[in-house]
XYZ file of C-alpha atoms in Angstrom:
783
model
C 57.311 100.029 111.048
C 57.891 102.534 113.855
C 55.000 100.932 115.744
C 56.628 97.503 115.378
C 59.960 98.828 116.610
C 58.274 100.482 119.592
C 56.421 97.266 120.379
C 59.640 95.305 120.345
C 61.359 97.799 122.620
C 58.508 97.576 125.134
C 58.620 93.804 124.762
C 62.330 93.900 125.605
C 61.600 95.702 128.820
C 58.948 93.165 129.729
C 61.444 90.344 129.277
C 63.764 91.816 131.877
C 61.480 90.876 134.711
C 60.569 87.384 133.512
C 63.668 85.955 131.801
C 67.393 86.179 132.524
C 68.272 84.789 129.083
C 67.606 87.751 126.790
C 70.583 87.515 124.423
C 69.749 88.318 120.788
C 68.752 91.562 119.095
C 68.129 91.711 115.350
C 68.540 94.699 113.026
C 66.805 94.428 109.650
C 64.916 96.499 107.135
C 62.221 93.774 107.113
C 61.037 94.030 110.711
C 57.588 92.687 109.904
C 59.025 89.343 108.752
C 60.226 88.449 112.247
C 58.097 86.800 114.910
C 56.921 88.925 117.808
C 58.890 86.711 120.133
C 62.178 88.223 118.979
C 63.751 91.632 119.561
C 63.821 93.193 116.101
C 64.570 96.776 115.092
C 65.067 98.675 111.873
C 68.208 100.601 112.891
C 71.480 99.934 114.678
C 70.816 102.928 116.902
C 67.665 101.281 118.254
C 69.567 98.056 118.879
C 72.348 99.862 120.776
C 69.783 101.798 122.807
C 68.125 98.511 123.718
C 71.447 97.112 124.936
C 71.912 100.207 127.101
C 68.428 99.831 128.565
C 68.822 96.094 129.212
C 72.102 96.709 131.047
C 70.541 99.530 133.012
C 67.762 97.220 134.126
C 70.187 94.546 135.310
C 70.636 92.085 132.422
C 74.231 90.843 132.747
C 74.563 87.943 130.304
C 76.253 88.245 126.895
C 74.204 90.076 124.268
C 74.443 89.869 120.487
C 73.278 92.475 117.994
C 72.717 90.648 114.700
C 73.011 92.885 111.644
C 70.985 91.148 108.990
C 71.580 91.249 105.247
C 71.560 94.652 103.568
C 73.002 98.160 103.782
C 72.848 99.714 107.239
C 73.358 103.454 106.885
C 74.198 105.374 110.031
C 74.008 109.111 110.648
C 76.267 109.007 113.718
C 78.919 106.526 114.909
C 77.937 103.301 116.674
C 79.094 104.060 120.223
C 79.826 101.117 122.527
C 80.276 102.039 126.184
C 81.813 100.204 129.186
C 78.473 99.048 130.544
C 77.505 97.340 127.256
C 79.768 94.296 127.509
C 79.906 91.433 127.009
C 78.509 92.237 123.567
C 78.810 90.976 120.004
C 78.064 93.039 116.903
C 77.730 90.336 114.262
C 76.918 90.526 110.570
C 76.023 87.791 108.118
C 79.329 88.128 106.290
C 80.993 90.913 104.331
C 79.084 90.038 101.162
C 75.735 90.429 102.920
C 76.011 92.953 105.767
C 77.314 96.474 105.087
C 77.575 99.446 107.456
C 77.971 102.740 105.594
C 78.756 106.291 106.657
C 77.161 107.721 103.525
C 73.808 109.066 102.427
C 71.891 108.240 99.268
C 71.614 111.388 97.167
C 68.236 111.694 95.460
C 69.323 114.011 92.681
C 67.346 115.612 89.889
C 69.808 116.187 87.083
C 69.870 118.905 84.462
C 72.342 119.315 81.627
C 74.983 121.992 82.307
C 76.957 121.640 79.065
C 77.866 118.976 76.524
C 79.521 116.782 79.156
C 78.530 117.977 82.622
C 75.243 117.608 84.499
C 74.178 119.574 87.582
C 71.822 118.795 90.483
C 70.686 121.015 93.339
C 71.269 119.427 96.750
C 70.348 120.552 100.257
C 72.742 121.617 103.003
C 72.155 118.369 104.866
C 73.310 116.479 101.756
C 76.846 117.924 101.958
C 79.601 115.322 101.506
C 83.318 115.052 100.744
C 83.443 111.921 98.568
C 81.044 110.722 95.893
C 80.321 107.107 94.951
C 78.265 106.166 91.904
C 77.051 102.576 91.673
C 79.659 101.647 94.270
C 82.596 103.259 92.469
C 84.479 106.230 93.857
C 84.379 109.272 91.592
C 87.130 111.855 91.189
C 86.942 115.290 92.783
C 87.791 117.798 90.025
C 91.588 117.905 89.908
C 94.802 118.689 88.058
C 96.446 116.696 86.720
C 93.735 114.204 85.844
C 93.614 110.846 87.609
C 95.897 108.180 86.156
C 96.163 104.913 88.088
C 99.741 104.537 86.839
C 100.617 108.193 87.382
C 102.689 107.786 90.544
C 102.115 110.110 93.491
C 98.373 110.687 93.981
C 97.846 108.895 90.670
C 99.037 111.979 88.851
C 101.148 114.978 89.850
C 102.463 118.103 88.141
C 105.047 120.753 88.893
C 102.666 123.494 87.684
C 99.662 122.282 89.705
C 99.440 125.543 91.660
C 101.447 127.867 89.443
C 100.199 131.492 89.224
C 99.511 130.926 85.521
C 97.178 128.056 86.344
C 95.548 129.826 89.283
C 94.586 132.694 86.959
C 92.275 130.311 85.111
C 90.216 129.614 88.261
C 87.242 131.862 88.998
C 87.288 131.056 92.732
C 90.466 129.507 94.208
C 89.015 129.501 97.751
C 88.592 125.894 98.874
C 91.151 124.433 96.477
C 92.862 121.463 98.133
C 96.603 121.058 97.608
C 98.500 117.811 98.210
C 102.301 117.931 98.095
C 105.162 115.684 99.087
C 107.794 116.655 101.624
C 110.874 118.055 99.869
C 112.786 114.950 100.986
C 109.835 112.711 100.085
C 109.399 111.907 103.799
C 105.619 111.748 103.610
C 103.340 114.558 102.519
C 101.449 117.720 103.348
C 97.873 118.843 102.709
C 96.473 122.358 102.466
C 93.271 124.272 101.743
C 93.348 127.580 99.900
C 91.840 130.638 101.576
C 92.615 133.044 98.736
C 95.304 134.454 96.450
C 98.112 136.865 97.414
C 99.527 139.822 95.475
C 101.914 137.498 93.632
C 99.081 135.379 92.315
C 99.962 132.484 94.585
C 97.568 130.580 96.826
C 97.230 131.528 100.484
C 97.205 128.159 102.199
C 96.211 126.793 105.582
C 97.289 123.354 106.753
C 100.610 121.580 106.267
C 100.479 120.213 109.827
C 100.290 116.535 108.877
C 104.049 115.839 108.944
C 106.463 116.073 111.872
C 109.437 117.055 109.694
C 108.649 120.584 108.456
C 109.824 121.433 104.949
C 108.857 123.197 101.769
C 106.616 121.451 99.259
C 108.288 119.137 96.807
C 108.688 121.060 93.556
C 107.477 118.166 91.394
C 105.191 115.929 93.431
C 102.066 118.052 93.941
C 98.418 117.886 92.961
C 95.404 120.202 93.308
C 91.707 119.300 93.538
C 88.316 120.784 94.372
C 88.574 123.381 91.600
C 85.566 123.774 89.288
C 87.607 124.671 86.203
C 89.531 121.398 86.530
C 86.323 119.369 86.038
C 87.359 118.193 82.594
C 87.167 114.397 82.485
C 84.595 111.602 82.877
C 84.023 110.603 86.494
C 84.920 114.013 87.914
C 82.629 116.049 90.167
C 82.474 119.345 92.056
C 80.146 120.581 94.834
C 79.923 124.377 95.103
C 79.137 126.509 98.169
C 75.454 126.603 97.219
C 75.289 122.782 97.199
C 75.062 122.450 93.447
C 76.633 119.161 92.399
C 78.370 119.133 89.001
C 79.222 115.761 87.504
C 80.693 114.436 84.258
C 79.262 110.886 84.003
C 81.409 107.992 82.913
C 80.551 106.374 79.589
C 77.380 104.304 79.723
C 76.109 105.837 82.981
C 72.373 106.145 83.503
C 72.054 109.074 85.909
C 68.338 108.531 86.289
C 68.871 105.082 87.824
C 72.358 105.403 89.321
C 72.947 104.866 93.032
C 74.706 108.034 94.201
C 76.181 108.094 97.698
C 77.779 111.026 99.513
C 80.130 110.297 102.442
C 79.232 112.142 105.658
C 80.818 110.418 108.704
C 84.405 110.412 110.005
C 83.954 107.360 112.276
C 81.660 104.346 112.015
C 82.295 102.595 115.356
C 83.665 104.073 118.591
C 84.405 101.695 121.451
C 85.496 103.991 124.269
C 86.167 103.424 127.959
C 88.990 104.165 130.388
C 91.667 102.182 132.187
C 89.592 102.400 135.360
C 86.336 101.526 133.592
C 87.189 99.738 130.333
C 84.852 98.452 127.662
C 85.098 94.712 128.249
C 84.601 91.658 126.037
C 83.374 93.086 122.716
C 83.418 91.288 119.367
C 82.792 92.830 115.954
C 82.668 90.342 113.079
C 81.221 89.493 109.685
C 80.566 93.094 108.597
C 81.699 95.204 105.678
C 82.412 98.779 106.791
C 82.443 101.394 104.086
C 82.527 105.156 103.522
C 84.224 107.503 105.977
C 85.249 111.089 105.364
C 88.675 112.433 104.566
C 90.464 113.502 107.742
C 93.685 115.113 106.505
C 92.611 118.611 107.639
C 91.637 117.497 111.149
C 93.786 118.250 114.189
C 96.955 116.150 114.180
C 99.396 115.370 116.968
C 103.086 114.456 116.738
C 104.142 110.921 117.637
C 107.191 111.841 119.700
C 110.236 112.593 117.513
C 109.266 110.264 114.688
C 108.464 111.771 111.299
C 104.791 111.215 112.025
C 101.838 113.220 113.105
C 98.494 111.453 113.282
C 94.785 112.119 113.434
C 93.653 110.152 116.468
C 90.565 108.705 114.882
C 89.484 105.972 112.469
C 86.535 104.146 110.941
C 86.757 101.818 113.955
C 88.219 103.612 116.977
C 89.168 101.799 120.193
C 90.195 103.417 123.467
C 90.030 102.028 126.965
C 89.187 98.432 126.011
C 90.020 94.947 127.220
C 89.388 91.669 125.425
C 88.296 93.303 122.182
C 88.008 91.421 118.878
C 87.556 92.651 115.297
C 87.497 89.692 112.930
C 86.317 88.612 109.481
C 85.385 92.159 108.505
C 86.118 94.237 105.437
C 87.011 97.919 105.684
C 87.124 99.766 102.401
C 86.653 103.191 100.837
C 87.764 104.955 104.006
C 88.870 108.577 103.845
C 91.320 108.216 106.725
C 92.537 105.481 109.079
C 90.725 102.140 109.065
C 91.325 100.884 112.639
C 93.016 102.824 115.462
C 93.784 101.293 118.871
C 94.382 104.390 120.994
C 95.902 104.835 124.455
C 95.012 102.216 127.103
C 93.989 98.924 125.484
C 94.752 95.337 126.424
C 94.096 92.045 124.637
C 92.847 93.509 121.361
C 92.733 90.961 118.514
C 92.376 92.284 114.945
C 92.233 89.164 112.787
C 91.152 87.860 109.376
C 90.119 91.257 108.009
C 90.380 92.733 104.523
C 91.451 96.398 104.612
C 91.875 98.327 101.377
C 91.189 101.601 99.546
C 91.912 103.750 102.625
C 93.079 107.356 102.725
C 95.503 106.819 105.602
C 96.772 103.825 107.625
C 95.311 100.326 107.870
C 95.776 99.267 111.517
C 97.373 101.566 114.119
C 98.358 100.935 117.737
C 99.124 104.350 119.243
C 99.659 105.149 122.912
C 99.740 108.469 124.741
C 102.794 110.707 125.293
C 101.538 110.899 128.883
C 102.919 107.381 129.322
C 106.382 108.388 128.065
C 109.109 109.616 130.402
C 110.752 112.895 129.295
C 109.141 112.900 125.850
C 110.363 115.105 123.000
C 108.259 115.942 119.957
C 110.525 117.360 117.259
C 113.617 115.977 115.553
C 115.885 118.642 117.041
C 114.404 118.612 120.563
C 116.188 116.967 123.476
C 115.528 116.954 127.220
C 118.831 117.765 128.985
C 120.228 114.766 130.817
C 120.238 116.619 134.124
C 116.469 117.201 133.784
C 115.619 113.781 132.392
C 113.475 111.155 134.119
C 115.845 108.168 134.265
C 113.368 105.506 135.390
C 113.072 102.633 132.908
C 109.848 101.880 131.051
C 106.462 103.609 130.813
C 105.187 106.249 133.189
C 101.583 104.988 133.091
C 99.435 102.316 131.427
C 98.039 104.653 128.791
C 99.191 102.606 125.808
C 98.164 99.490 123.824
C 99.703 96.186 124.887
C 99.288 92.417 124.577
C 97.446 92.852 121.289
C 97.599 91.369 117.800
C 97.122 92.210 114.136
C 97.008 88.731 112.656
C 96.069 87.284 109.282
C 94.852 90.516 107.690
C 94.978 91.431 104.001
C 95.970 95.118 103.810
C 96.594 96.895 100.511
C 96.048 100.199 98.717
C 96.163 102.217 101.925
C 97.634 105.731 102.067
C 95.635 106.727 99.008
C 95.593 110.341 100.243
C 98.034 110.636 103.147
C 101.597 109.471 102.505
C 103.140 109.343 106.001
C 101.128 106.202 106.689
C 101.587 102.438 107.020
C 99.710 99.198 106.588
C 100.347 98.599 110.299
C 101.619 101.404 112.527
C 102.921 101.030 116.107
C 103.846 103.963 118.353
C 104.127 104.224 122.136
C 103.019 100.627 122.637
C 104.296 97.354 124.097
C 104.085 93.687 123.161
C 102.186 94.022 119.873
C 102.227 90.976 117.584
C 101.940 91.616 113.836
C 101.713 88.237 112.148
C 100.587 86.511 108.934
C 99.527 89.720 107.221
C 99.838 90.422 103.493
C 100.592 94.125 103.015
C 101.284 95.792 99.679
C 100.611 98.767 97.384
C 101.382 101.409 99.999
C 103.081 104.801 99.630
C 105.489 104.365 102.527
C 106.210 101.493 104.953
C 104.161 98.318 105.069
C 104.892 98.032 108.803
C 106.225 100.960 110.832
C 107.362 101.222 114.458
C 107.650 104.897 115.331
C 109.786 104.685 118.473
C 111.384 102.339 120.982
C 108.732 102.751 123.637
C 108.524 100.040 124.835
C 109.393 97.177 122.526
C 108.458 93.564 122.951
C 106.801 93.488 119.527
C 106.837 90.365 117.389
C 106.757 90.867 113.616
C 106.460 87.426 112.005
C 105.260 85.537 108.915
C 104.230 88.693 107.067
C 104.448 89.222 103.301
C 105.245 92.901 102.691
C 106.033 94.278 99.229
C 105.242 97.050 96.716
C 106.124 99.592 99.392
C 107.592 103.130 99.425
C 105.759 103.674 96.133
C 105.216 107.415 96.670
C 107.982 108.453 99.060
C 111.691 107.919 99.685
C 114.423 107.031 102.199
C 112.355 104.318 103.866
C 111.683 100.585 103.920
C 109.077 97.854 103.636
C 109.609 97.578 107.380
C 110.672 100.856 108.955
C 111.376 101.958 112.484
C 112.667 104.988 114.329
C 114.186 105.081 117.799
C 114.484 108.731 118.713
C 113.977 107.895 122.360
C 115.395 109.494 125.495
C 118.978 108.548 124.680
C 118.864 109.820 121.098
C 120.289 113.231 120.233
C 120.271 114.943 116.810
C 123.965 115.792 117.233
C 125.934 112.591 116.675
C 128.894 113.516 118.904
C 126.582 114.387 121.787
C 124.655 111.138 121.345
C 127.859 109.152 121.401
C 129.018 110.866 124.591
C 125.684 110.336 126.345
C 125.526 106.609 125.597
C 129.211 106.074 126.349
C 128.555 107.491 129.825
C 125.269 105.552 130.161
C 125.687 102.328 128.131
C 122.284 100.867 129.088
C 120.420 104.097 128.292
C 119.082 102.854 124.890
C 117.070 100.285 126.882
C 115.440 102.826 129.187
C 112.581 103.059 126.696
C 113.161 99.980 124.510
C 112.913 97.788 127.595
C 111.930 94.647 125.651
C 113.515 93.186 122.519
C 111.497 93.543 119.324
C 111.683 90.430 117.140
C 111.431 90.460 113.335
C 111.398 86.870 112.075
C 110.145 84.621 109.293
C 108.911 87.450 107.071
C 109.293 88.140 103.361
C 109.995 91.770 102.482
C 110.472 93.532 99.167
C 111.078 97.252 98.702
C 112.088 98.520 95.268
C 112.569 102.126 96.415
C 114.460 101.702 99.656
C 115.447 98.992 102.089
C 113.558 95.805 102.808
C 114.217 96.285 106.549
C 115.109 99.831 107.596
C 116.020 100.420 111.233
C 116.427 104.181 111.138
C 117.616 106.813 113.621
C 118.338 105.172 116.958
C 116.257 101.995 116.569
C 117.548 99.723 119.340
C 117.091 96.327 120.956
C 116.051 94.239 117.925
C 116.531 90.584 116.993
C 116.140 90.050 113.236
C 116.320 86.514 111.888
C 114.909 84.062 109.299
C 113.723 86.769 106.911
C 113.791 86.767 103.103
C 114.696 90.185 101.713
C 113.942 90.214 97.998
C 115.478 93.509 96.921
C 116.516 96.244 99.336
C 118.641 94.472 101.931
C 118.857 95.419 105.610
C 119.861 98.809 107.000
C 120.789 99.556 110.621
C 121.376 103.186 111.547
C 122.799 104.596 114.794
C 121.063 102.364 117.331
C 122.284 99.748 119.777
C 121.856 96.073 120.625
C 120.675 94.680 117.283
C 121.331 91.090 116.244
C 120.794 90.231 112.579
C 121.282 86.560 111.754
C 120.184 83.825 109.372
C 118.568 86.100 106.787
C 118.663 85.855 102.979
C 119.240 89.124 101.097
C 118.690 88.643 97.363
C 120.621 91.008 95.052
C 121.606 93.147 98.032
C 123.189 93.014 101.448
C 123.947 94.871 104.644
C 123.792 98.668 105.089
C 125.305 99.760 108.431
C 124.988 103.541 108.782
C 126.460 105.883 111.407
C 127.372 103.301 114.024
C 128.960 104.301 117.307
C 131.550 102.530 119.398
C 130.219 99.709 121.536
C 126.900 99.508 119.699
C 126.595 95.836 120.617
C 125.408 95.027 117.093
C 125.800 91.558 115.573
C 125.554 90.505 111.899
C 126.232 86.797 111.298
C 125.117 83.618 109.486
C 123.458 85.613 106.683
C 123.451 85.019 102.907
C 124.286 88.286 101.137
C 124.931 89.250 97.521
C 126.940 92.463 97.923
C 129.716 93.852 100.033
C 128.633 95.722 103.178
C 127.637 99.285 102.322
C 128.859 101.103 105.431
C 128.499 104.859 105.926
C 130.274 106.873 108.666
C 130.993 104.027 111.073
C 133.084 104.600 114.203
C 133.221 100.888 114.867
C 131.810 97.594 113.557
C 129.828 96.585 116.635
C 130.157 93.370 118.588
C 130.455 90.860 115.722
C 130.226 90.976 111.915
C 131.314 87.566 110.665
C 130.382 84.093 109.396
C 128.382 85.291 106.392
C 128.160 83.845 102.862
C 129.105 86.100 99.927
C 128.479 85.342 96.235
C 132.060 85.566 94.984
C 135.641 86.054 96.105
C 135.880 89.669 94.950
C 132.863 90.713 97.052
C 134.201 88.852 100.096
C 137.690 90.339 99.805
C 136.282 93.838 99.418
C 134.295 93.328 102.621
C 137.211 91.798 104.517
C 139.315 94.824 103.632
C 137.040 96.764 105.982
C 138.290 94.647 108.892
C 135.279 92.352 109.296
C 134.062 88.925 108.112
C 137.411 87.211 108.566
C 135.632 83.837 108.932
C 133.104 84.457 106.171
C 133.247 82.505 102.900
C 132.043 82.813 99.313
C 130.256 80.522 96.909
C 126.972 79.628 95.245
C 124.328 79.346 97.970
C 122.649 76.539 95.993
C 119.092 77.627 96.600
C 116.482 74.900 96.248
C 114.471 76.809 93.608
C 115.234 80.515 93.438
C 113.003 81.046 90.398
C 109.898 80.429 92.515
C 111.261 82.082 95.645
C 112.361 78.997 97.560
C 115.612 80.175 99.131
C 116.199 77.203 101.367
C 119.568 75.767 100.473
C 120.510 72.287 99.293
C 122.406 69.739 101.382
C 125.786 70.566 99.854
C 125.405 74.362 100.185
C 128.397 76.259 101.623
C 125.861 78.254 103.659
C 125.840 75.479 106.254
C 129.551 76.037 106.834
C 128.906 79.531 108.195
C 126.051 78.411 110.457
C 123.066 79.155 108.224
C 119.916 77.151 108.984
C 117.029 76.586 106.594
C 113.646 78.045 107.535
C 110.109 77.753 106.170
C 109.577 79.417 102.778
C 105.829 78.738 102.485
C 104.297 80.602 105.443
C 104.474 84.254 104.406
C 101.306 86.328 104.458
C 97.659 85.565 105.095
C 96.682 81.961 105.838
C 92.927 82.574 105.824
C 91.680 80.655 102.780
C 89.355 83.340 101.382
C 91.870 86.142 101.933
C 94.731 84.112 100.515
C 92.718 83.668 97.323
C 92.492 87.463 97.020
C 96.035 88.293 98.110
C 98.809 89.076 95.670
C 102.394 87.952 96.163
C 105.639 89.749 95.329
C 107.481 89.389 92.047
C 110.362 86.979 92.521
C 113.545 88.727 91.358
C 115.994 87.469 88.796
C 119.508 86.945 90.131
C 121.391 89.966 88.851
C 124.783 88.890 90.129
C 126.639 86.158 91.912
C 127.530 82.746 90.569
C 123.858 81.936 89.942
C 123.462 84.636 87.288
C 123.882 83.991 83.564
C 126.202 86.278 81.633
C 124.090 86.194 78.466
C 120.696 86.528 80.152
C 118.340 89.442 79.627
C 116.794 91.212 82.599
C 113.843 93.495 83.174
C 114.776 96.662 85.057
C 112.364 99.549 85.683
C 110.541 98.722 82.460
C 113.706 98.324 80.380
C 114.965 95.023 78.998
C 118.737 94.998 79.449
C 121.699 92.671 78.905
C 125.471 92.584 79.147
C 127.541 93.565 76.108
C 129.341 90.252 75.563
C 129.991 89.843 71.828
C 132.191 91.681 69.344
C 129.084 92.236 67.208
C 127.309 94.059 70.052
C 130.456 96.056 70.771
C 130.870 97.002 67.125
C 127.223 97.940 66.643
C 127.418 100.278 69.626
C 130.783 101.740 68.692
C 132.369 100.833 72.024
C 136.100 100.609 72.585
C 135.759 97.487 74.758
C 133.336 94.605 75.216
C 131.592 95.953 78.284
C 128.522 97.887 79.355
C 124.773 97.303 79.658
C 122.684 97.436 76.477
C 119.100 98.751 76.432
C 117.154 96.275 74.270
C 113.625 97.674 74.695
C 111.564 100.111 76.791
C 108.004 99.647 78.003
C 105.707 102.623 77.581
C 104.485 104.236 80.824
C 107.291 102.626 82.821
C 110.004 104.323 84.857
C 112.624 103.678 82.179
C 110.154 104.282 79.352
C 109.369 107.744 80.702
C 113.061 108.610 81.087
C 115.635 109.981 78.624
C 116.973 106.495 77.927
C 116.634 105.180 74.361
C 116.739 101.729 72.816
C 120.325 101.032 71.800
C 121.896 103.087 74.589
C 124.717 101.431 76.474
C 125.091 102.292 80.151
C 128.800 102.572 80.923
C 128.770 104.530 84.200
C 126.592 105.134 87.261
C 127.162 107.411 90.242
C 130.808 107.871 89.283
C 131.561 104.147 88.985
C 132.382 102.250 85.795
C 129.596 99.926 84.605
C 130.825 96.847 82.759
C 127.979 94.415 83.521
C 124.387 94.233 84.669
C 125.777 93.227 88.060
C 127.698 96.528 88.278
C 124.581 98.475 87.347
C 122.464 96.644 89.903
C 124.979 97.235 92.671
C 124.941 100.967 91.968
C 121.145 100.977 91.659
C 120.607 99.066 94.907
C 122.964 101.409 96.716
C 121.292 104.575 95.463
C 117.653 103.903 94.570
C 116.444 105.169 97.958
C 117.479 108.627 96.736
C 114.898 108.407 93.954
C 117.371 108.933 91.131
C 120.459 107.423 89.500
C 123.063 109.481 87.634
C 124.184 107.573 84.543
C 126.738 107.844 81.760
C 125.501 106.291 78.530
C 127.106 105.727 75.141
C 124.902 106.879 72.259
C 125.797 107.708 68.667
C 129.510 107.196 69.327
C 129.473 109.706 72.201
C 129.260 109.650 75.976
C 126.252 111.410 77.485
C 125.272 112.115 81.094
C 121.654 111.802 82.236
C 119.733 111.475 85.480
C 117.235 108.631 85.751
C 114.344 109.035 88.185
C 113.827 105.596 89.740
C 110.120 106.168 90.337
C 107.293 107.754 88.386
């Protein structure tokens, strides 16, 4: 086969002098089946080398490397350089063509004990993730893996207690994962030993830009031999002995065992002056990259993020780059990262899932930012600040798209991650993506530099599953104008009213999306986020929050079971909130003023409207049943006689959320459509599912008598699902909830209002009536 490959390479060189139309190169394990008139090689490396040689010898036309059916294992990343373009790297479809960063382990197994087998490997076989017959196995850990176990699919307060550490023969190399104390992402550590108190000596913890202690509850430990105690678990010791507890029915003698060895699979790298031009990657399944959480990380300005600037597919210094119709799965870190200078990058029609970190990231360089700061409490004094508007250089992604991608089950290891992440970038379009099952935001914009983004027609739900104080869409805006001291910030912007637009020079548009966050806000514009236009969005649970920033217009949105959360507004913010359908009164916190206009909104009932009007806003707003076309299936357009039209609401498309690609749409899930908990559309006698509990209003004398209540009011617990949030709590069937967070609870609507206002905290303090007595308890709102 080597002789055939050499022949074809020599043949390629001979073609240079006699034909200007050399265009196709084939990579296959069956080289001998091709005719001698074609360029055919057995490895991608040979194909890439041939491209380099053809370009060196003067071939300028477009070239295509065809990856034929089969697994293509690589021992180093595919590196595409500026001189290679125009070039296509094309597979035969994700079901046929696979590029893997793993090695097949040819293991001779011996029995170690009743459950565990052991095989001696070589140093060059070392790996950090093990796959058996295509399925990822579990590195020995405590607590054991449980898909429904919450953070890291299982966590325990005693994961690294001295008592537990004493049971380990060698704690060196133990890997510790822990949430931030405020649940703002996570931290990762490796043990280097044990101190005099019997506690681990840890290195790491650099993966989050908001330093804190570990969360006392949400922590997990792995890579400890003594914790190898369940089927599917494995451990590789320092002498390269692999220990493995096979799953039931496994045939180790015939199993395909793969060890992951590469951090990156494709690197397309040029510069602004000499970019990689006109590259397409399509029709390929990319699989198996290493964990990267202990690599060097860098802060993304003053956002909560740090990031490893690398990914399975890494782009830097490119123009007219396309990644389409690919699948990226079983990645240890980021899937796709568009880094620093890039223009006209199109990431479309891809399926991204089972990734340790983020799905798609567009991340520029701090070198392009004027007067950057890198920690929450840092601030460049105004007298020393660069006051020129916009970027300092072109070292950032722009004019690029993430369109029609299915992204789910990302952030499997790292928790300060997103389905799509944008930082230090301009004019990025994120459209028609379905994003769900993520630990933090589905879409995150880390700063205001430099705006112009369009977020449209996305379906984002099942978010903030393993963190807190966040949203399905989240942004920060800790830009030049922002100061951690609120009074100072107010003074600075009062003196320089256009300062929030020095960095956020273009308006970011969020329109025609469907968001659902059950552990935070559906749309969360956090610290300083400025210059946004938010319209025509369906928010299914968490409502919309605007904190601190300036120049935001929120109009023509539908907020089911929730409403508007304005936090810490300053005078002359320029904010507008109008023509929206809301279900609750505005939940304002520490406002100095109500912005430019808060009016002409539709509320569900007179009481909610009057409570809002008492705050001095919404004088022209009205109340009434919105008359949705079919709320039970999520069609929140309103009927012809709806009062919503009286306040200026306009119907918008309810059928264009998420991926449109036919094959991806078949695979994609959709969010659960919520029951109406309150408003005129709710039914007093209805039962509702809430956190795994079936609940209803106390409405009859019989229910009141059976519970021993002194009035016909409260929320009755009818049943509890096992392994649910409510089922794992101290609640019991027959309890009646009569208070929450200091407020009286008479109906399900009261309970839901309190829950929606407080669930971002991760807990709800309740008063229940049980056995003729009141009892206080705290309900964790997540596992």
